[in-house]
PDB file of C-alpha atoms in Angstrom:
ATOM      1  CA  ALA O   1     133.163 192.502   8.480  1.00 49.00           C
ATOM      2  CA  VAL O   2     130.741 190.166   8.532  1.00 54.00           C
ATOM      3  CA  SER O   3     130.301 187.630   5.391  1.00 58.00           C
ATOM      4  CA  GLY O   4     128.248 189.379   2.826  1.00 63.00           C
ATOM      5  CA  GLU O   5     128.553 193.282   3.963  1.00 64.00           C
ATOM      6  CA  PRO O   6     131.384 195.478   1.965  1.00 63.00           C
ATOM      7  CA  PRO O   7     135.167 195.755   3.850  1.00 58.00           C
ATOM      8  CA  ALA O   8     134.851 198.618   6.107  1.00 57.00           C
ATOM      9  CA  GLU O   9     135.460 202.138   4.336  1.00 72.00           C
ATOM     10  CA  ASP O  10     139.143 203.685   3.874  1.00 81.00           C
ATOM     11  CA  THR O  11     140.171 199.888   3.748  1.00 86.00           C
ATOM     12  CA  LEU O  12     142.144 198.290   1.057  1.00 87.00           C
ATOM     13  CA  LEU O  13     141.275 194.860  -0.089  1.00 87.00           C
ATOM     14  CA  ASP O  14     144.604 193.476   0.334  1.00 88.00           C
ATOM     15  CA  ALA O  15     146.331 195.441   3.229  1.00 88.00           C
ATOM     16  CA  ARG O  16     149.714 193.732   1.698  1.00 88.00           C
ATOM     17  CA  PHE O  17     149.558 196.089  -1.327  1.00 90.00           C
ATOM     18  CA  GLN O  18     149.348 200.053  -1.784  1.00 92.00           C
ATOM     19  CA  GLU O  19     146.373 200.962  -3.153  1.00 93.00           C
ATOM     20  CA  THR O  20     146.351 200.694  -7.239  1.00 93.00           C
ATOM     21  CA  SER O  21     146.380 204.528  -8.865  1.00 94.00           C
ATOM     22  CA  GLY O  22     143.427 205.652 -11.059  1.00 95.00           C
ATOM     23  CA  THR O  23     146.612 206.013 -14.207  1.00 95.00           C
ATOM     24  CA  GLY O  24     146.944 202.437 -13.001  1.00 94.00           C
ATOM     25  CA  LYS O  25     143.162 201.266 -13.600  1.00 95.00           C
ATOM     26  CA  GLN O  26     142.474 203.558 -16.868  1.00 95.00           C
ATOM     27  CA  LEU O  27     145.982 201.698 -18.527  1.00 94.00           C
ATOM     28  CA  SER O  28     144.278 198.114 -17.330  1.00 93.00           C
ATOM     29  CA  LEU O  29     141.345 198.596 -18.762  1.00 94.00           C
ATOM     30  CA  LEU O  30     142.418 200.299 -21.976  1.00 93.00           C
ATOM     31  CA  GLN O  31     144.559 197.396 -22.264  1.00 92.00           C
ATOM     32  CA  THR O  32     141.893 195.380 -21.916  1.00 93.00           C
ATOM     33  CA  MET O  33     139.468 196.841 -24.189  1.00 93.00           C
ATOM     34  CA  LEU O  34     141.857 195.881 -26.996  1.00 91.00           C
ATOM     35  CA  HIS O  35     141.419 192.726 -26.475  1.00 94.00           C
ATOM     36  CA  TRP O  36     137.663 192.710 -27.695  1.00 94.00           C
ATOM     37  CA  ASN O  37     135.960 193.235 -30.779  1.00 95.00           C
ATOM     38  CA  VAL O  38     132.960 195.549 -30.557  1.00 92.00           C
ATOM     39  CA  ARG O  39     130.628 196.962 -32.736  1.00 90.00           C
ATOM     40  CA  THR O  40     130.387 200.708 -33.918  1.00 89.00           C
ATOM     41  CA  SER O  41     127.538 202.773 -33.960  1.00 83.00           C
ATOM     42  CA  ALA O  42     127.430 205.186 -37.302  1.00 87.00           C
ATOM     43  CA  ALA O  43     125.858 207.326 -34.342  1.00 88.00           C
ATOM     44  CA  SER O  44     129.417 206.836 -32.190  1.00 88.00           C
ATOM     45  CA  CYS O  45     132.379 210.107 -32.753  1.00 93.00           C
ATOM     46  CA  CYS O  46     135.176 207.701 -32.583  1.00 92.00           C
ATOM     47  CA  ALA O  47     136.185 203.915 -31.772  1.00 91.00           C
ATOM     48  CA  PHE O  48     137.357 205.002 -29.032  1.00 93.00           C
ATOM     49  CA  HIS O  49     134.111 206.340 -27.299  1.00 93.00           C
ATOM     50  CA  SER O  50     132.619 202.409 -28.627  1.00 93.00           C
ATOM     51  CA  TYR O  51     134.718 200.820 -26.496  1.00 93.00           C
ATOM     52  CA  ILE O  52     134.055 203.508 -23.597  1.00 93.00           C
ATOM     53  CA  ASP O  53     130.252 202.333 -24.019  1.00 92.00           C
ATOM     54  CA  GLU O  54     130.998 199.143 -23.953  1.00 93.00           C
ATOM     55  CA  LEU O  55     132.687 198.604 -20.877  1.00 94.00           C
ATOM     56  CA  ALA O  56     129.929 201.079 -19.118  1.00 95.00           C
ATOM     57  CA  ALA O  57     127.827 198.380 -20.269  1.00 94.00           C
ATOM     58  CA  CYS O  58     129.878 195.605 -19.043  1.00 95.00           C
ATOM     59  CA  CYS O  59     130.330 197.460 -15.542  1.00 95.00           C
ATOM     60  CA  SER O  60     126.813 197.844 -15.391  1.00 96.00           C
ATOM     61  CA  SER O  61     125.733 194.720 -16.231  1.00 96.00           C
ATOM     62  CA  LEU O  62     127.945 193.312 -13.543  1.00 94.00           C
ATOM     63  CA  SER O  63     126.467 195.564 -10.741  1.00 94.00           C
ATOM     64  CA  GLN O  64     123.658 193.561 -11.745  1.00 96.00           C
ATOM     65  CA  ARG O  65     124.901 190.254 -10.454  1.00 94.00           C
ATOM     66  CA  ARG O  66     124.910 189.158  -6.690  1.00 93.00           C
ATOM     67  CA  CYS O  67     127.828 189.510  -4.617  1.00 91.00           C
ATOM     68  CA  LEU O  68     131.029 187.377  -4.635  1.00 87.00           C
ATOM     69  CA  ALA O  69     131.904 187.061  -1.402  1.00 84.00           C
ATOM     70  CA  ASP O  70     135.236 185.240  -2.144  1.00 84.00           C
ATOM     71  CA  LEU O  71     136.220 187.414  -4.320  1.00 81.00           C
ATOM     72  CA  ARG O  72     140.166 187.446  -4.356  1.00 83.00           C
ATOM     73  CA  LEU O  73     142.815 189.759  -5.537  1.00 83.00           C
ATOM     74  CA  THR O  74     145.659 187.868  -7.972  1.00 83.00           C
ATOM     75  CA  GLY O  75     149.433 188.305  -8.090  1.00 87.00           C
ATOM     76  CA  ASP O  76     152.468 188.364  -6.099  1.00 92.00           C
ATOM     77  CA  ALA O  77     153.765 191.333  -6.843  1.00 94.00           C
ATOM     78  CA  GLN O  78     153.357 194.718  -7.530  1.00 94.00           C
ATOM     79  CA  CYS O  79     154.065 198.374  -9.629  1.00 94.00           C
ATOM     80  CA  GLN O  80     155.582 200.633  -7.469  1.00 94.00           C
ATOM     81  CA  LYS O  81     154.542 203.622 -10.331  1.00 93.00           C
ATOM     82  CA  CYS O  82     151.586 202.806 -10.867  1.00 94.00           C
ATOM     83  CA  GLY O  83     150.185 199.855  -8.477  1.00 92.00           C
ATOM     84  CA  ILE O  84     149.181 197.454 -10.669  1.00 92.00           C
ATOM     85  CA  LEU O  85     149.125 193.683  -9.378  1.00 92.00           C
ATOM     86  CA  ALA O  86     151.015 191.293 -11.378  1.00 92.00           C
ATOM     87  CA  ASP O  87     152.162 188.130 -11.364  1.00 90.00           C
ATOM     88  CA  TRP O  88     156.306 187.618 -10.775  1.00 92.00           C
ATOM     89  CA  ARG O  89     158.329 185.871 -13.274  1.00 87.00           C
ATOM     90  CA  ASP O  90     159.954 183.478 -12.480  1.00 82.00           C
ATOM     91  CA  GLU O  91     162.890 184.023 -15.880  1.00 68.00           C
ATOM     92  CA  GLN O  92     166.011 184.088 -15.604  1.00 51.00           C
ATOM     93  CA  GLY O  93     167.947 187.913 -16.420  1.00 53.00           C
ATOM     94  CA  SER O  94     171.090 187.056 -19.459  1.00 53.00           C
ATOM     95  CA  GLU O  95     173.255 186.977 -16.178  1.00 52.00           C
ATOM     96  CA  GLY O  96     171.468 184.068 -14.914  1.00 44.00           C
ATOM     97  CA  ASP O  97     169.934 186.256 -11.564  1.00 46.00           C
ATOM     98  CA  HIS O  98     166.291 186.750 -11.530  1.00 53.00           C
ATOM     99  CA  GLY O  99     166.232 190.490 -11.415  1.00 68.00           C
ATOM    100  CA  GLU O 100     165.017 192.382  -8.564  1.00 83.00           C
ATOM    101  CA  TRP O 101     162.604 194.746 -11.192  1.00 90.00           C
ATOM    102  CA  GLN O 102     160.115 193.431 -13.927  1.00 93.00           C
ATOM    103  CA  GLU O 103     158.178 194.991 -16.647  1.00 93.00           C
ATOM    104  CA  CYS O 104     154.870 196.720 -15.817  1.00 93.00           C
ATOM    105  CA  ASP O 105     152.204 195.415 -18.413  1.00 91.00           C
ATOM    106  CA  ALA O 106     150.695 198.445 -17.782  1.00 92.00           C
ATOM    107  CA  CYS O 107     152.898 201.098 -17.914  1.00 93.00           C
ATOM    108  CA  PHE O 108     155.747 199.373 -19.165  1.00 92.00           C
ATOM    109  CA  THR O 109     158.017 201.043 -16.360  1.00 91.00           C
ATOM    110  CA  PRO O 110     160.623 198.488 -15.427  1.00 93.00           C
ATOM    111  CA  ALA O 111     159.095 198.648 -11.543  1.00 93.00           C
ATOM    112  CA  VAL O 112     157.433 195.834 -10.902  1.00 93.00           C
ATOM    113  CA  ARG O 113     158.966 194.356  -7.156  1.00 92.00           C
ATOM    114  CA  LYS O 114     157.569 190.984  -5.883  1.00 91.00           C
ATOM    115  CA  LEU O 115     155.557 191.032  -2.170  1.00 84.00           C
ATOM    116  CA  GLY O 116     158.033 190.905   0.156  1.00 75.00           C
ATOM    117  CA  ALA O 117     161.108 192.699  -1.707  1.00 62.00           C
ATOM    118  CA  ALA O 118     162.994 195.292  -0.133  1.00 56.00           C
ATOM    119  CA  PRO O 119     162.021 198.355  -0.551  1.00 56.00           C
ATOM    120  CA  GLY O 120     163.956 200.383  -2.580  1.00 52.00           C
ATOM    121  CA  PHE O 121     161.855 202.407  -5.265  1.00 48.00           C
ATOM    122  CA  PRO O 122     159.605 205.549  -4.260  1.00 48.00           C
ATOM    123  CA  ALA O 123     155.776 204.694  -3.247  1.00 48.00           C
ATOM    124  CA  VAL O 124     153.157 203.897  -6.072  1.00 49.00           C
ATOM    125  CA  GLN O 125     152.716 207.692  -7.083  1.00 46.00           C
ATOM    126  CA  SER O 126     149.779 209.000  -9.152  1.00 44.00           C
ATOM    127  CA  LEU O 127     150.553 210.410 -12.571  1.00 41.00           C
TER     128      LEU O 127
END
């Protein structure tokens, strides 16, 4: 694509990874919101919807910014269940190995696999 133009339709931003599922995106947003301290209005029905209102306001504000031509994904691993991208942690397990799978920070499933690792877990699935 020409610089400044959106990517072609139906093209993943990074073809090395599977598409993140809708559930993975929602779990990721919920976890992000829980790091915020927001005001709640007396007119709000609950704290959850106060967070959603804040999220919508943030998205609206961000959509007004100019394009970021060099926006890049982060991570060198991906959860094979929800599709969230992750940074592979080079931690040694109790037996001295690095393990084939790590726990996903979004769906808490031990299904995170490093990019380029041999397959062996079902493809990213919609929950």
